[in-house]
């Protein structure tokens, strides 16, 4: 529901597939047993309400890297959940999985994500030109990463 409420076209450059709540839950369960990707619930500490999801995928054990992504429900934006959740995910990926690099991809117009990634120490690696269609316009996507030695 958050994905659809967050204007899905801003969240991904891939085709949007609408799923029922049960289909989403099933996909979430299936991902929990994979070794190359994993999703985590983001809960508000005060009442354990689910406020979003973060996770990693495309885990590459050869070069010790993974891509991250996440989604916080629109009604929970601006409350620090993304920063804390992604920070904890980075800690896990660098300290427990011993990754060398964590990367993310986002549209050039996604200022919220770009600001968060920059605050966490990510640097722009490259640009996928005219890669993300939104409302009939093709925008660039940015690739950002943080290396283990840059992680504080």
Coordinates of N, CA and C in Angstrom, one line a residue:
X1 N 0.8 -1.2 0.0 CA 0.0 0.0 0.0 C 0.9 1.3 0.0
X2 N 2.0 1.2 0.8 CA 2.9 2.4 0.8 C 3.4 2.7 -0.6
X3 N 3.8 1.6 -1.2 CA 4.4 1.7 -2.6 C 3.5 2.5 -3.5
X4 N 2.2 2.1 -3.5 CA 1.2 2.7 -4.3 C 0.9 4.1 -3.9
X5 N 0.9 4.3 -2.6 CA 0.6 5.6 -2.0 C 1.8 6.6 -2.2
X6 N 3.0 6.1 -2.5 CA 4.2 6.9 -2.6 C 4.4 7.3 -4.0
X7 N 3.5 7.2 -4.9 CA 3.6 7.5 -6.3 C 4.7 6.6 -6.9
X8 N 4.3 5.3 -7.2 CA 5.3 4.3 -7.5 C 6.3 4.7 -8.6
X9 N 5.8 5.5 -9.5 CA 6.7 5.9 -10.6 C 7.9 6.7 -10.1
X10 N 7.8 7.3 -8.9 CA 9.0 8.0 -8.4 C 9.9 7.0 -7.7
X11 N 9.4 5.8 -7.4 CA 10.2 4.8 -6.6 C 11.0 3.9 -7.4
X12 N 10.7 3.6 -8.7 CA 11.4 2.7 -9.5 C 11.3 3.0 -10.9
X13 N 12.3 2.6 -11.7 CA 12.3 2.8 -13.1 C 11.9 1.5 -13.8
X14 N 11.6 0.5 -13.1 CA 11.1 -0.7 -13.6 C 9.6 -0.7 -13.8
X15 N 9.0 -1.6 -14.6 CA 7.6 -1.7 -14.7 C 6.9 -1.9 -13.4
X16 N 5.8 -1.3 -13.2 CA 5.1 -1.4 -11.9 C 4.1 -2.5 -12.0
X17 N 4.2 -3.4 -11.0 CA 3.3 -4.5 -10.9 C 2.4 -4.4 -9.6
X18 N 1.1 -4.2 -9.8 CA 0.3 -4.1 -8.6 C 0.0 -5.5 -8.1
X19 N 0.1 -5.7 -6.8 CA -0.1 -7.0 -6.1 C -1.0 -6.8 -5.0
X20 N -1.7 -7.9 -4.6 CA -2.6 -7.9 -3.5 C -1.7 -7.9 -2.2
X21 N -2.3 -7.5 -1.1 CA -1.5 -7.6 0.2 C -1.0 -9.0 0.4
X22 N -1.7 -10.0 0.1 CA -1.3 -11.4 0.3 C -0.1 -11.7 -0.6
X23 N -0.1 -11.3 -1.8 CA 1.0 -11.5 -2.8 C 2.3 -10.8 -2.3
X24 N 2.1 -9.6 -1.8 CA 3.3 -8.9 -1.2 C 3.8 -9.6 0.0
X25 N 3.0 -10.0 0.8 CA 3.4 -10.8 2.0 C 4.1 -12.1 1.6
X26 N 3.6 -12.8 0.7 CA 4.3 -14.0 0.2 C 5.6 -13.7 -0.4
X27 N 5.8 -12.7 -1.2 CA 7.1 -12.3 -1.7 C 8.1 -11.9 -0.6
X28 N 7.6 -11.2 0.4 CA 8.4 -10.9 1.5 C 8.9 -12.1 2.2
X29 N 8.0 -13.1 2.4 CA 8.4 -14.4 3.1 C 9.4 -15.1 2.2
X30 N 9.2 -15.2 0.9 CA 10.2 -15.9 0.0 C 11.5 -15.2 0.1
X31 N 11.6 -13.9 0.1 CA 12.9 -13.2 0.2 C 13.6 -13.5 1.5
X32 N 12.9 -13.8 2.6 CA 13.6 -14.0 3.8 C 14.5 -15.2 3.9
X33 N 14.3 -16.2 2.9 CA 15.1 -17.4 2.9 C 16.2 -17.3 1.9
X34 N 16.3 -16.2 1.1 CA 17.3 -16.1 0.1 C 18.6 -15.6 0.7
X35 N 19.7 -16.0 0.1 CA 21.0 -15.5 0.6 C 21.5 -14.3 -0.1
X36 N 20.9 -14.0 -1.3 CA 21.4 -12.9 -2.1 C 20.6 -11.6 -1.9
X37 N 19.5 -11.7 -1.1 CA 18.7 -10.5 -0.8 C 17.9 -10.7 0.5
X38 N 17.6 -9.7 1.1 CA 16.9 -9.8 2.4 C 16.2 -8.5 2.7
X39 N 15.0 -8.5 3.2 CA 14.2 -7.4 3.6 C 14.0 -7.4 5.1
X40 N 14.0 -6.2 5.6 CA 13.8 -6.0 7.1 C 12.6 -5.0 7.3
X41 N 11.8 -5.3 8.3 CA 10.7 -4.4 8.7 C 11.3 -3.3 9.5
X42 N 10.8 -2.1 9.3 CA 11.1 -0.9 10.1 C 9.9 -0.7 11.0
X43 N 10.2 -0.8 12.3 CA 9.1 -0.7 13.3 C 9.4 0.6 14.1
X44 N 8.3 1.3 14.5 CA 8.4 2.4 15.4 C 8.6 1.8 16.8
X45 N 9.6 2.2 17.5 CA 9.9 1.7 18.8 C 8.8 1.8 19.8
X46 N 8.2 3.0 19.8 CA 7.2 3.3 20.9 C 6.0 2.3 20.9
X47 N 5.6 1.9 19.7 CA 4.4 1.0 19.6 C 4.5 -0.2 18.7
X48 N 5.7 -0.4 18.1 CA 6.0 -1.5 17.2 C 5.2 -1.4 16.0
X49 N 4.7 -0.3 15.6 CA 3.9 -0.2 14.3 C 4.9 -0.2 13.1
X50 N 4.5 -1.0 12.1 CA 5.3 -1.1 10.9 C 5.2 0.2 10.2
X51 N 6.4 0.8 9.9 CA 6.4 2.1 9.2 C 7.1 2.0 7.9
X52 N 7.8 0.9 7.6 CA 8.5 0.7 6.3 C 9.3 -0.5 6.2
X53 N 10.0 -0.6 5.1 CA 10.9 -1.7 4.9 C 12.2 -1.2 4.3
X54 N 13.3 -1.9 4.6 CA 14.6 -1.7 4.0 C 15.2 -3.0 3.7
X55 N 16.1 -3.1 2.8 CA 16.8 -4.3 2.5 C 17.9 -4.2 1.5
X56 N 18.5 -5.4 1.2 CA 19.6 -5.4 0.3 C 19.3 -6.5 -0.7
X57 N 19.9 -6.4 -1.9 CA 19.7 -7.4 -3.0 C 20.9 -7.3 -3.9
X58 N 20.9 -8.3 -4.8 CA 22.1 -8.4 -5.7 C 23.4 -8.5 -4.9
X59 N 23.4 -9.3 -3.8 CA 24.6 -9.5 -3.0 C 25.6 -10.3 -3.9
X60 N 26.8 -9.7 -4.0 CA 27.8 -10.3 -4.8 C 28.9 -10.7 -3.8
X61 N 29.1 -12.0 -3.6 CA 30.1 -12.4 -2.6 C 31.5 -12.4 -3.2
X62 N 31.6 -12.3 -4.5 CA 33.0 -12.2 -5.1 C 33.6 -10.8 -4.8
X63 N 32.8 -9.7 -5.1 CA 33.4 -8.4 -4.9 C 32.9 -7.8 -3.6
X64 N 32.1 -8.5 -2.8 CA 31.6 -8.1 -1.5 C 30.8 -6.8 -1.6
X65 N 29.8 -6.8 -2.5 CA 28.9 -5.7 -2.6 C 27.5 -6.1 -2.6
X66 N 26.6 -5.1 -2.4 CA 25.2 -5.3 -2.5 C 24.5 -3.9 -2.7
X67 N 23.3 -4.0 -3.4 CA 22.5 -2.8 -3.6 C 21.5 -2.7 -2.4
X68 N 21.1 -1.5 -2.0 CA 20.1 -1.4 -1.0 C 18.9 -0.6 -1.5
X69 N 17.8 -0.7 -0.8 CA 16.6 0.0 -1.2 C 15.7 0.0 0.0
X70 N 14.7 0.8 0.0 CA 13.7 0.8 1.0 C 12.5 1.7 0.7
X71 N 11.6 1.7 1.6 CA 10.4 2.5 1.5 C 9.8 2.7 2.9
X72 N 9.6 4.0 3.2 CA 8.9 4.3 4.4 C 7.5 4.9 4.0
X73 N 6.5 4.5 4.8 CA 5.1 4.9 4.5 C 5.1 6.4 4.5
X74 N 4.4 7.0 3.5 CA 4.3 8.5 3.4 C 3.9 9.2 4.6
X75 N 3.0 8.6 5.4 CA 2.6 9.2 6.7 C 3.7 9.3 7.7
X76 N 4.8 8.6 7.5 CA 5.9 8.5 8.4 C 7.2 9.3 7.9
X77 N 7.1 9.9 6.8 CA 8.2 10.7 6.3 C 8.6 11.8 7.2
X78 N 9.9 12.2 7.2 CA 10.3 13.3 8.0 C 10.5 13.0 9.5
X79 N 10.4 11.8 9.9 CA 10.6 11.4 11.3 C 11.8 10.7 11.6
X80 N 12.8 10.6 10.7 CA 14.1 10.0 10.9 C 14.1 8.5 10.8
X81 N 13.0 7.9 10.3 CA 13.0 6.4 10.2 C 13.9 5.9 9.1
X82 N 14.0 6.6 8.0 CA 14.8 6.2 6.9 C 16.3 6.2 7.3
X83 N 16.7 7.3 7.9 CA 18.1 7.5 8.3 C 18.5 6.4 9.3
X84 N 17.7 6.2 10.3 CA 18.0 5.1 11.3 C 18.0 3.7 10.7
X85 N 17.0 3.4 9.9 CA 16.9 2.1 9.3 C 18.1 1.8 8.3
X86 N 18.3 2.8 7.4 CA 19.4 2.6 6.5 C 20.8 2.6 7.2
X87 N 20.9 3.4 8.2 CA 22.1 3.3 9.0 C 22.4 2.0 9.7
X88 N 21.3 1.4 10.2 CA 21.4 0.1 10.8 C 21.7 -1.0 9.8
X89 N 21.1 -0.8 8.6 CA 21.4 -1.8 7.5 C 22.8 -1.7 7.1
X90 N 23.4 -0.5 7.0 CA 24.8 -0.3 6.6 C 25.7 -1.0 7.6
X91 N 25.4 -0.7 8.9 CA 26.2 -1.3 10.0 C 26.2 -2.9 9.8
X92 N 25.0 -3.4 9.6 CA 25.0 -4.9 9.4 C 25.8 -5.3 8.2
X93 N 25.6 -4.7 7.1 CA 26.3 -5.1 5.8 C 27.8 -4.9 5.9
X94 N 28.3 -3.9 6.6 CA 29.7 -3.7 6.7 C 30.4 -4.5 7.8
X95 N 29.7 -4.6 9.0 CA 30.3 -5.3 10.1 C 30.0 -6.8 10.1
X96 N 28.8 -7.2 9.8 CA 28.4 -8.6 9.9 C 28.7 -9.4 8.5
X97 N 28.3 -8.8 7.4 CA 28.6 -9.4 6.1 C 29.9 -9.1 5.5
X98 N 30.6 -8.1 6.1 CA 32.0 -7.7 5.7 C 32.0 -7.3 4.3
X99 N 31.0 -6.5 3.8 CA 31.0 -6.0 2.5 C 32.1 -4.9 2.3
X100 N 32.5 -4.8 1.0 CA 33.4 -3.8 0.6 C 32.7 -2.5 0.2
X101 N 31.5 -2.7 -0.5 CA 30.8 -1.6 -1.0 C 29.3 -1.8 -1.0
X102 N 28.5 -0.8 -0.7 CA 27.1 -0.8 -0.7 C 26.7 0.3 -1.7
X103 N 25.7 0.0 -2.5 CA 25.3 1.0 -3.5 C 23.8 1.1 -3.6
X104 N 23.4 2.2 -4.2 CA 22.0 2.5 -4.4 C 21.8 3.2 -5.7
X105 N 20.6 3.1 -6.3 CA 20.2 3.8 -7.5 C 18.9 4.5 -7.3
X106 N 18.9 5.8 -7.7 CA 17.7 6.6 -7.5 C 17.6 7.6 -8.6
X107 N 16.4 8.1 -8.9 CA 16.2 9.1 -9.9 C 16.7 10.4 -9.5
X108 N 17.2 11.2 -10.4 CA 17.8 12.5 -10.1 C 16.8 13.4 -9.5
X109 N 15.5 13.2 -9.6 CA 14.5 14.1 -9.0 C 14.1 13.6 -7.6
X110 N 14.6 12.5 -7.1 CA 14.3 12.0 -5.8 C 15.2 12.6 -4.7
X111 N 14.8 13.9 -4.5 CA 15.7 14.7 -3.5 C 15.7 14.1 -2.1
X112 N 14.7 13.5 -1.7 CA 14.6 12.9 -0.4 C 15.7 11.8 -0.2
X113 N 15.7 10.9 -1.2 CA 16.7 9.8 -1.2 C 18.1 10.3 -1.4
X114 N 18.3 11.2 -2.3 CA 19.7 11.8 -2.5 C 20.2 12.5 -1.3
X115 N 19.4 13.2 -0.6 CA 19.8 13.9 0.6 C 20.2 12.8 1.7
X116 N 19.3 11.8 1.9 CA 19.6 10.8 2.9 C 20.9 10.1 2.5
X117 N 21.1 9.6 1.3 CA 22.3 8.9 0.9 C 23.6 9.8 1.1
X118 N 23.5 11.1 0.8 CA 24.6 12.0 0.9 C 24.9 12.1 2.4
X119 N 23.9 12.3 3.3 CA 24.1 12.4 4.7 C 24.8 11.2 5.3
X120 N 24.5 10.0 4.7 CA 25.1 8.8 5.2 C 26.5 8.5 4.6
X121 N 27.0 9.4 3.7 CA 28.3 9.2 3.2 C 28.4 8.7 1.8
X122 N 27.3 8.4 1.1 CA 27.4 7.9 -0.2 C 27.9 9.0 -1.2
X123 N 28.6 8.5 -2.2 CA 29.1 9.4 -3.2 C 28.5 9.0 -4.6
X124 N 28.4 9.9 -5.5 CA 27.8 9.6 -6.8 C 28.9 8.9 -7.6
X125 N 28.6 7.7 -8.1 CA 29.5 6.9 -9.0 C 29.3 7.2 -10.4
X126 N 28.0 7.3 -10.8 CA 27.7 7.5 -12.2 C 26.2 7.9 -12.4
X127 N 25.9 7.9 -13.7 CA 24.6 8.4 -14.1 C 24.1 7.5 -15.3
X128 N 22.9 7.0 -15.1 CA 22.2 6.3 -16.2 C 21.3 7.3 -16.9
X129 N 21.8 7.7 -18.1 CA 21.1 8.8 -18.8 C 19.7 8.4 -19.3
X130 N 18.7 9.3 -19.1 CA 17.4 9.1 -19.5 C 16.9 7.7 -19.3
X131 N 17.0 7.3 -18.0 CA 16.7 5.9 -17.6 C 15.4 5.7 -16.9
X132 N 14.8 6.8 -16.3 CA 13.7 6.7 -15.4 C 12.5 7.6 -16.0
X133 N 11.5 6.9 -16.5 CA 10.4 7.6 -17.1 C 9.4 8.0 -15.9
X134 N 9.0 9.3 -15.9 CA 8.1 9.8 -14.9 C 7.2 10.9 -15.5
X135 N 5.9 10.6 -15.6 CA 5.0 11.5 -16.2 C 5.3 11.9 -17.6
X136 N 5.8 10.9 -18.4 CA 6.1 11.2 -19.8 C 7.4 11.8 -20.1
X137 N 8.2 12.0 -19.0 CA 9.6 12.6 -19.2 C 10.6 11.6 -18.8
X138 N 11.7 11.4 -19.5 CA 12.8 10.5 -19.1 C 13.8 11.3 -18.4
X139 N 14.1 10.9 -17.1 CA 15.1 11.5 -16.3 C 16.3 10.5 -16.1
X140 N 17.4 11.1 -15.7 CA 18.6 10.3 -15.4 C 18.4 9.6 -14.0
X141 N 19.0 8.5 -13.9 CA 19.1 7.8 -12.6 C 20.5 8.0 -12.1
X142 N 20.7 8.1 -10.8 CA 22.1 8.2 -10.3 C 22.5 7.0 -9.5
X143 N 23.7 6.6 -9.7 CA 24.3 5.4 -8.9 C 25.2 6.0 -7.9
X144 N 24.9 5.6 -6.6 CA 25.7 6.1 -5.5 C 26.3 4.9 -4.7
X145 N 27.4 5.1 -4.1 CA 27.9 4.0 -3.2 C 28.7 4.6 -2.1
X146 N 28.9 3.7 -1.1 CA 29.8 4.0 0.0 C 30.7 2.8 0.2
X147 N 32.0 3.0 0.4 CA 32.9 1.9 0.6 C 33.1 1.6 2.1
X148 N 33.5 0.5 2.4 CA 33.7 0.1 3.8 C 34.6 1.1 4.6
X149 N 35.7 1.5 3.9 CA 36.6 2.4 4.6 C 36.0 3.8 4.8
X150 N 34.9 4.2 4.1 CA 34.3 5.5 4.2 C 33.2 5.4 5.2
X151 N 32.8 4.2 5.6 CA 31.7 4.1 6.5 C 32.2 4.5 7.9
X152 N 31.4 5.3 8.6 CA 31.8 5.8 9.9 C 31.0 5.2 11.0

